[in-house]
Coordinates of C-alpha atoms in Angstrom, one line a residue:
M1 CA -32.6 -125.5 24.6
T2 CA -35.0 -125.4 27.5
T3 CA -34.6 -127.3 31.0
I4 CA -37.3 -128.4 33.0
L5 CA -37.3 -129.6 36.3
T6 CA -40.4 -131.0 37.2
A7 CA -40.2 -132.0 41.4
G8 CA -43.6 -133.8 41.9
D9 CA -44.3 -135.8 44.7
H10 CA -47.1 -138.7 45.6
F11 CA -49.8 -136.9 44.7
V12 CA -49.1 -134.9 41.5
G13 CA -46.0 -136.9 40.6
N14 CA -43.4 -136.6 38.2
S15 CA -45.6 -138.8 35.8
L16 CA -48.3 -136.3 35.3
F17 CA -46.2 -133.1 34.7
R18 CA -44.3 -135.0 32.3
D19 CA -47.2 -136.1 29.8
R20 CA -48.9 -132.5 30.1
L21 CA -45.6 -130.8 29.4
R22 CA -44.8 -133.1 26.5
P23 CA -47.4 -131.9 23.8
V24 CA -46.3 -127.9 25.0
A25 CA -42.4 -128.3 25.4
P26 CA -41.6 -131.1 23.0
D27 CA -38.1 -129.9 22.9
A28 CA -37.1 -129.5 26.0
T29 CA -34.9 -131.3 28.3
V30 CA -36.8 -132.3 31.2
R31 CA -35.2 -133.5 34.8
E32 CA -37.5 -135.0 37.9
L33 CA -36.7 -134.3 41.6
T34 CA -39.1 -136.6 43.8
L35 CA -40.2 -135.2 47.0
P36 CA -41.7 -136.7 50.3
W37 CA -44.7 -135.0 50.2
P38 CA -47.6 -136.6 51.6
V39 CA -45.3 -139.9 53.1
E40 CA -43.9 -137.0 54.9
P41 CA -46.1 -134.0 56.5
F42 CA -45.1 -130.5 54.5
G43 CA -44.2 -128.2 57.0
D44 CA -41.8 -124.4 56.9
V45 CA -38.8 -124.4 55.1
A46 CA -36.5 -121.7 56.4
E47 CA -38.6 -118.7 55.2
V48 CA -41.6 -120.4 53.7
H49 CA -44.7 -122.7 54.7
E50 CA -46.1 -126.0 53.5
A51 CA -43.0 -127.0 51.5
S52 CA -41.4 -130.6 51.1
G53 CA -37.7 -131.8 50.6
T54 CA -34.7 -129.6 51.2
E55 CA -33.2 -126.4 49.8
D56 CA -29.8 -128.8 49.0
Q57 CA -32.1 -131.0 47.3
L58 CA -34.0 -128.2 44.9
I59 CA -30.5 -126.3 44.4
E60 CA -28.4 -129.4 43.4
A61 CA -31.9 -130.6 40.6
L62 CA -32.6 -126.7 39.6
D63 CA -28.6 -126.5 37.9
G64 CA -28.5 -125.1 34.4
V65 CA -32.7 -125.0 34.9
E66 CA -34.9 -122.3 33.5
I67 CA -38.5 -124.1 34.6
C68 CA -39.2 -125.8 37.6
V69 CA -43.4 -127.3 37.6
T70 CA -43.7 -128.1 41.3
Q71 CA -46.3 -128.5 43.8
M72 CA -44.1 -128.6 47.3
A73 CA -40.8 -127.5 46.8
P74 CA -39.5 -125.0 48.8
L75 CA -38.4 -121.6 46.4
T76 CA -36.7 -119.5 49.4
E77 CA -34.1 -116.6 49.1
R78 CA -31.7 -119.1 48.7
V79 CA -32.7 -121.3 46.8
L80 CA -33.1 -118.2 43.7
K81 CA -29.5 -116.7 44.9
A82 CA -27.9 -120.2 44.0
S83 CA -30.2 -120.9 40.8
P84 CA -29.0 -118.0 38.2
D85 CA -30.8 -119.7 35.0
L86 CA -34.1 -120.4 37.1
R87 CA -36.7 -118.0 34.8
L88 CA -40.2 -119.4 36.0
F89 CA -41.9 -121.2 39.3
C90 CA -44.9 -122.8 38.3
V91 CA -46.6 -124.2 41.5
S92 CA -49.6 -126.5 41.2
R93 CA -51.5 -125.5 44.2
G94 CA -54.0 -122.9 45.1
G95 CA -51.4 -120.2 46.5
P96 CA -47.8 -120.2 46.1
V97 CA -46.9 -120.3 49.7
N98 CA -43.7 -122.2 49.0
A99 CA -42.3 -119.6 47.4
N100 CA -41.0 -116.5 48.4
L101 CA -42.6 -114.3 46.1
D102 CA -40.8 -110.9 47.5
A103 CA -37.2 -112.7 46.5
A104 CA -38.7 -114.4 43.4
T105 CA -39.4 -111.0 42.1
R106 CA -35.7 -109.5 42.4
H107 CA -34.2 -112.5 41.3
G108 CA -36.7 -112.2 38.3
V109 CA -38.2 -115.4 38.9
A110 CA -42.3 -115.7 37.8
V111 CA -44.5 -117.5 40.1
S112 CA -47.0 -118.7 39.4
F113 CA -50.1 -120.8 40.8
A114 CA -53.1 -123.1 39.8
P115 CA -56.0 -121.3 41.3
G116 CA -59.5 -123.5 41.7
R117 CA -57.4 -126.9 40.6
N118 CA -59.6 -128.9 43.5
A119 CA -62.1 -126.8 44.3
S120 CA -64.7 -129.3 43.0
A121 CA -63.0 -132.2 45.2
T122 CA -63.1 -129.3 48.1
A123 CA -66.3 -128.6 47.8
E124 CA -67.5 -132.6 48.0
H125 CA -65.6 -132.7 50.6
T126 CA -66.9 -129.8 52.7
V127 CA -70.4 -131.3 52.3
G128 CA -69.6 -135.0 52.8
L129 CA -68.8 -133.7 56.2
L130 CA -71.5 -131.5 56.6
L131 CA -74.0 -134.5 56.2
A132 CA -71.2 -136.5 58.3
A133 CA -71.7 -134.6 61.6
A134 CA -75.4 -133.8 60.9
R135 CA -76.3 -137.3 60.8
R136 CA -73.7 -138.7 63.2
V137 CA -71.5 -141.3 60.1
P138 CA -68.9 -141.7 61.9
A139 CA -70.1 -142.7 65.1
T140 CA -72.2 -145.4 64.1
H141 CA -70.2 -146.8 61.8
A142 CA -67.6 -146.8 64.6
D143 CA -70.5 -147.8 67.2
L144 CA -71.4 -151.1 64.5
T145 CA -67.6 -152.1 64.0
A146 CA -68.1 -152.5 67.8
G147 CA -70.8 -154.4 67.8
T148 CA -73.2 -151.7 69.6
W149 CA -76.2 -150.7 67.8
R150 CA -76.9 -147.1 68.8
G151 CA -80.8 -147.1 68.3
D152 CA -80.9 -144.4 71.6
Y153 CA -80.2 -141.9 68.3
Y154 CA -83.3 -142.1 67.1
M155 CA -84.8 -140.3 70.3
Y156 CA -85.4 -136.5 68.8
D157 CA -83.3 -135.0 71.9
K158 CA -80.4 -136.6 69.8
V159 CA -81.2 -136.5 66.3
G160 CA -79.6 -133.5 63.7
P161 CA -81.0 -130.9 62.0
E162 CA -81.0 -132.0 57.8
L163 CA -80.4 -129.6 55.0
A164 CA -83.5 -129.6 53.3
G165 CA -84.9 -126.2 55.2
S166 CA -82.1 -125.4 57.1
T167 CA -79.9 -121.8 56.5
V168 CA -76.4 -122.5 55.5
G169 CA -73.4 -119.9 56.3
I170 CA -71.4 -119.8 53.3
V171 CA -68.1 -117.6 54.7
G172 CA -66.4 -117.2 51.6
H173 CA -67.7 -117.0 48.1
G174 CA -64.7 -118.1 45.9
A175 CA -64.1 -120.9 43.9
V176 CA -65.0 -123.5 46.5
G177 CA -67.5 -121.7 49.0
S178 CA -69.8 -120.4 45.7
R179 CA -69.6 -124.3 44.4
V180 CA -70.8 -125.5 48.1
A181 CA -73.3 -122.4 47.8
R182 CA -74.7 -124.3 44.4
I183 CA -74.6 -128.3 46.3
V184 CA -76.3 -127.4 49.6
S185 CA -78.9 -125.2 47.5
G186 CA -79.8 -128.3 45.4
F187 CA -80.6 -130.0 48.7
G188 CA -83.2 -127.5 49.5
A189 CA -81.4 -125.1 52.3
R190 CA -81.4 -121.2 51.9
V191 CA -78.3 -119.9 51.5
L192 CA -76.4 -116.8 53.3
V193 CA -73.1 -115.4 52.3
A194 CA -70.5 -113.5 54.0
D195 CA -67.9 -112.1 51.8
P196 CA -66.5 -108.7 52.2
F197 CA -64.7 -109.2 48.9
A198 CA -68.4 -109.7 46.6
A199 CA -71.0 -107.5 45.7
A200 CA -74.9 -109.0 46.1
A201 CA -74.5 -109.5 42.6
D202 CA -71.7 -111.5 42.8
V203 CA -73.3 -114.1 45.1
A204 CA -77.5 -113.9 43.3
P205 CA -79.7 -116.0 44.1
Y206 CA -78.1 -115.9 47.3
E207 CA -78.3 -113.7 49.8
L208 CA -75.1 -111.4 50.9
T209 CA -75.2 -110.7 54.5
D210 CA -72.4 -109.6 57.3
L211 CA -70.6 -112.4 59.2
D212 CA -72.3 -111.9 62.5
D213 CA -75.8 -112.2 61.0
L214 CA -75.0 -115.0 59.3
M215 CA -73.5 -116.7 62.4
R216 CA -76.3 -115.6 64.6
R217 CA -79.0 -117.2 61.2
A218 CA -76.9 -120.3 59.6
T219 CA -77.8 -123.6 61.3
F220 CA -74.6 -125.0 59.1
V221 CA -71.6 -122.5 59.0
T222 CA -69.0 -123.5 56.2
V223 CA -66.0 -121.7 56.0
H224 CA -63.9 -120.7 52.6
A225 CA -62.1 -118.0 53.2
R226 CA -58.0 -118.2 52.5
A227 CA -56.0 -117.6 55.4
T228 CA -54.2 -114.1 55.8
A229 CA -53.3 -111.9 58.5
E230 CA -56.8 -110.1 58.8
T231 CA -58.3 -113.5 58.7
A232 CA -56.6 -115.6 61.8
G233 CA -59.2 -115.9 64.1
L234 CA -61.7 -115.3 61.8
L235 CA -64.5 -117.5 63.8
S236 CA -63.5 -116.4 67.3
R237 CA -65.4 -117.5 70.2
R238 CA -67.4 -114.7 70.4
R239 CA -68.9 -115.8 66.6
I240 CA -69.1 -119.3 67.4
E241 CA -71.1 -118.4 70.5
L242 CA -73.4 -116.6 68.0
M243 CA -74.6 -119.5 66.4
P244 CA -78.2 -121.1 67.1
P245 CA -78.4 -124.0 69.1
G246 CA -77.8 -127.4 67.6
G247 CA -75.7 -125.9 65.0
V248 CA -73.1 -127.5 62.5
L249 CA -69.8 -126.1 61.7
V250 CA -67.2 -127.3 59.5
N251 CA -63.7 -126.0 58.3
C252 CA -61.9 -127.4 55.5
A253 CA -60.5 -124.2 54.5
R254 CA -56.9 -123.5 56.9
G255 CA -56.7 -124.3 60.6
S256 CA -55.7 -120.6 61.3
L257 CA -59.6 -119.0 60.4
V258 CA -61.5 -120.8 63.4
D259 CA -61.0 -120.7 67.1
Y260 CA -61.1 -124.7 68.2
D261 CA -61.0 -124.7 72.0
A262 CA -64.5 -122.5 71.4
V263 CA -65.9 -125.1 69.6
C264 CA -64.9 -128.1 71.6
D265 CA -66.7 -125.7 74.8
A266 CA -69.4 -125.3 72.8
L267 CA -69.5 -129.3 72.1
D268 CA -69.3 -130.1 75.3
A269 CA -71.6 -128.2 76.2
G270 CA -74.5 -129.1 73.9
R271 CA -74.6 -125.4 72.2
L272 CA -73.9 -126.8 68.8
F273 CA -74.7 -130.1 68.0
G274 CA -71.7 -131.2 65.4
A275 CA -68.6 -129.4 63.7
A276 CA -66.0 -131.4 61.3
F277 CA -62.8 -130.4 60.1
D278 CA -60.2 -131.4 57.7
V279 CA -57.7 -128.3 58.9
Y280 CA -55.9 -127.7 62.2
P281 CA -53.5 -125.1 63.4
V282 CA -51.0 -127.7 64.0
E283 CA -50.7 -130.7 61.0
P284 CA -50.3 -133.2 62.2
L285 CA -52.8 -133.2 65.4
P286 CA -50.4 -134.1 68.4
A287 CA -51.7 -136.8 70.5
D288 CA -52.7 -134.3 73.4
S289 CA -55.0 -132.4 71.0
R290 CA -58.3 -131.6 72.9
L291 CA -60.2 -132.2 69.1
L292 CA -59.0 -136.0 69.6
T293 CA -61.3 -136.9 72.3
T294 CA -64.4 -134.3 71.9
H295 CA -67.4 -136.0 70.8
N296 CA -70.2 -134.8 67.9
L297 CA -66.8 -134.1 66.1
V298 CA -65.9 -135.0 62.5
M299 CA -62.3 -134.8 61.2
T300 CA -60.7 -135.9 58.0
P301 CA -56.4 -135.4 58.0
H302 CA -56.4 -132.4 55.7
L303 CA -57.2 -134.3 52.4
A304 CA -60.4 -132.2 51.0
G305 CA -58.7 -131.7 47.6
A306 CA -57.3 -135.0 47.4
S307 CA -59.0 -136.5 44.5
R308 CA -57.6 -137.3 40.9
Q309 CA -59.2 -134.7 39.3
T310 CA -57.4 -132.4 41.3
A311 CA -53.8 -133.5 40.3
L312 CA -54.6 -133.8 36.3
N313 CA -56.2 -130.2 37.0
A314 CA -52.8 -129.1 38.7
A315 CA -50.8 -130.4 35.9
A316 CA -52.7 -128.7 33.1
I317 CA -52.9 -125.7 34.4
V318 CA -49.3 -125.5 34.9
A319 CA -48.5 -126.9 31.7
A320 CA -50.8 -124.2 30.0
E321 CA -48.6 -121.7 32.0
V322 CA -45.5 -123.0 30.6
D323 CA -47.0 -123.0 27.3
R324 CA -47.5 -119.4 27.6
Y325 CA -44.3 -118.3 28.8
L326 CA -42.5 -120.7 26.1
T327 CA -44.8 -118.9 23.1
G328 CA -44.3 -115.3 25.0
H329 CA -48.1 -115.3 25.8
P330 CA -48.7 -113.3 29.6
L331 CA -49.1 -115.7 32.5
Q332 CA -53.1 -116.4 33.3
H333 CA -52.0 -116.7 37.5
C334 CA -49.0 -115.4 38.1
A335 CA -48.7 -113.9 41.3
N336 CA -45.7 -111.7 40.7
P337 CA -46.6 -110.1 37.6
Q338 CA -44.1 -107.2 38.1
A339 CA -41.0 -110.1 37.7
L340 CA -39.5 -111.5 34.2
T341 CA -42.2 -113.6 32.6
R342 CA -41.3 -114.7 29.5
P343 CA -37.9 -115.7 28.0
A344 CA -34.3 -113.7 27.5

């Protein structure tokens, strides 16, 4: 009989996993481990990133387990060595950064993930931040609750741009970026796309261009690239200085993509009208972070993908992978297809 471990947390919880697994694995023995995220921030665990819980917790829970479904559990070399029965590790997030793929492949453990699970939520949040930064929503709300009526923000030199008729630059035209493009085009914006992996036909009806050209032409710029060694510092100081005066920059992807000091300098100098971030170089933000004292900056604590639909999607995607595995079909979202992908 197959034994499955659901290593849920306080967002994608064990009850969601269990409800989705019941129809596809009705005879399986299901164990549960609850991880502390997001009550406790995720972080590095041994050699993997953005993980929750400890290696010891997972090793104990994986005793005799063939399949593990999780969002944040750390699949490390040590965990794999101590878990000889494990064959499938399903990560219910857009990328399996909490799994050592090389080690998993050596140990014959297939790792799957859940691309697109939070695409709609992140796209909606991105557009919300675009609007909030351009229309000073958080700052004016704070003024009102403090008893100050800021009528001076109606002065011409203090108002921001609107999406209608503006040019919006989308950096990365994947699951999130493509949705943002559709939403802002509905506002009447012109859309530019910079994506080295896309062809003009892929982004039609929008205009495909290179990143420097996008930065020069776009009033609004929003980043949706993946965090890799190649994309670190993608929006460098030089590129941020290319933006037209009065522009707005948004990052809901990863903190490593943007030079945050350069953005703060541009805001302080008045070259940018506003910026909005959901992700940061260090999370949580340190108390002395310059971002906390820079004006015209809107921030949220890495929750762009936080919606009920995201959690439900995550559980559904990994349950479908478990179904494929148990019925001998290829995994749809396998990060290491050279590993074992079906029961022995």
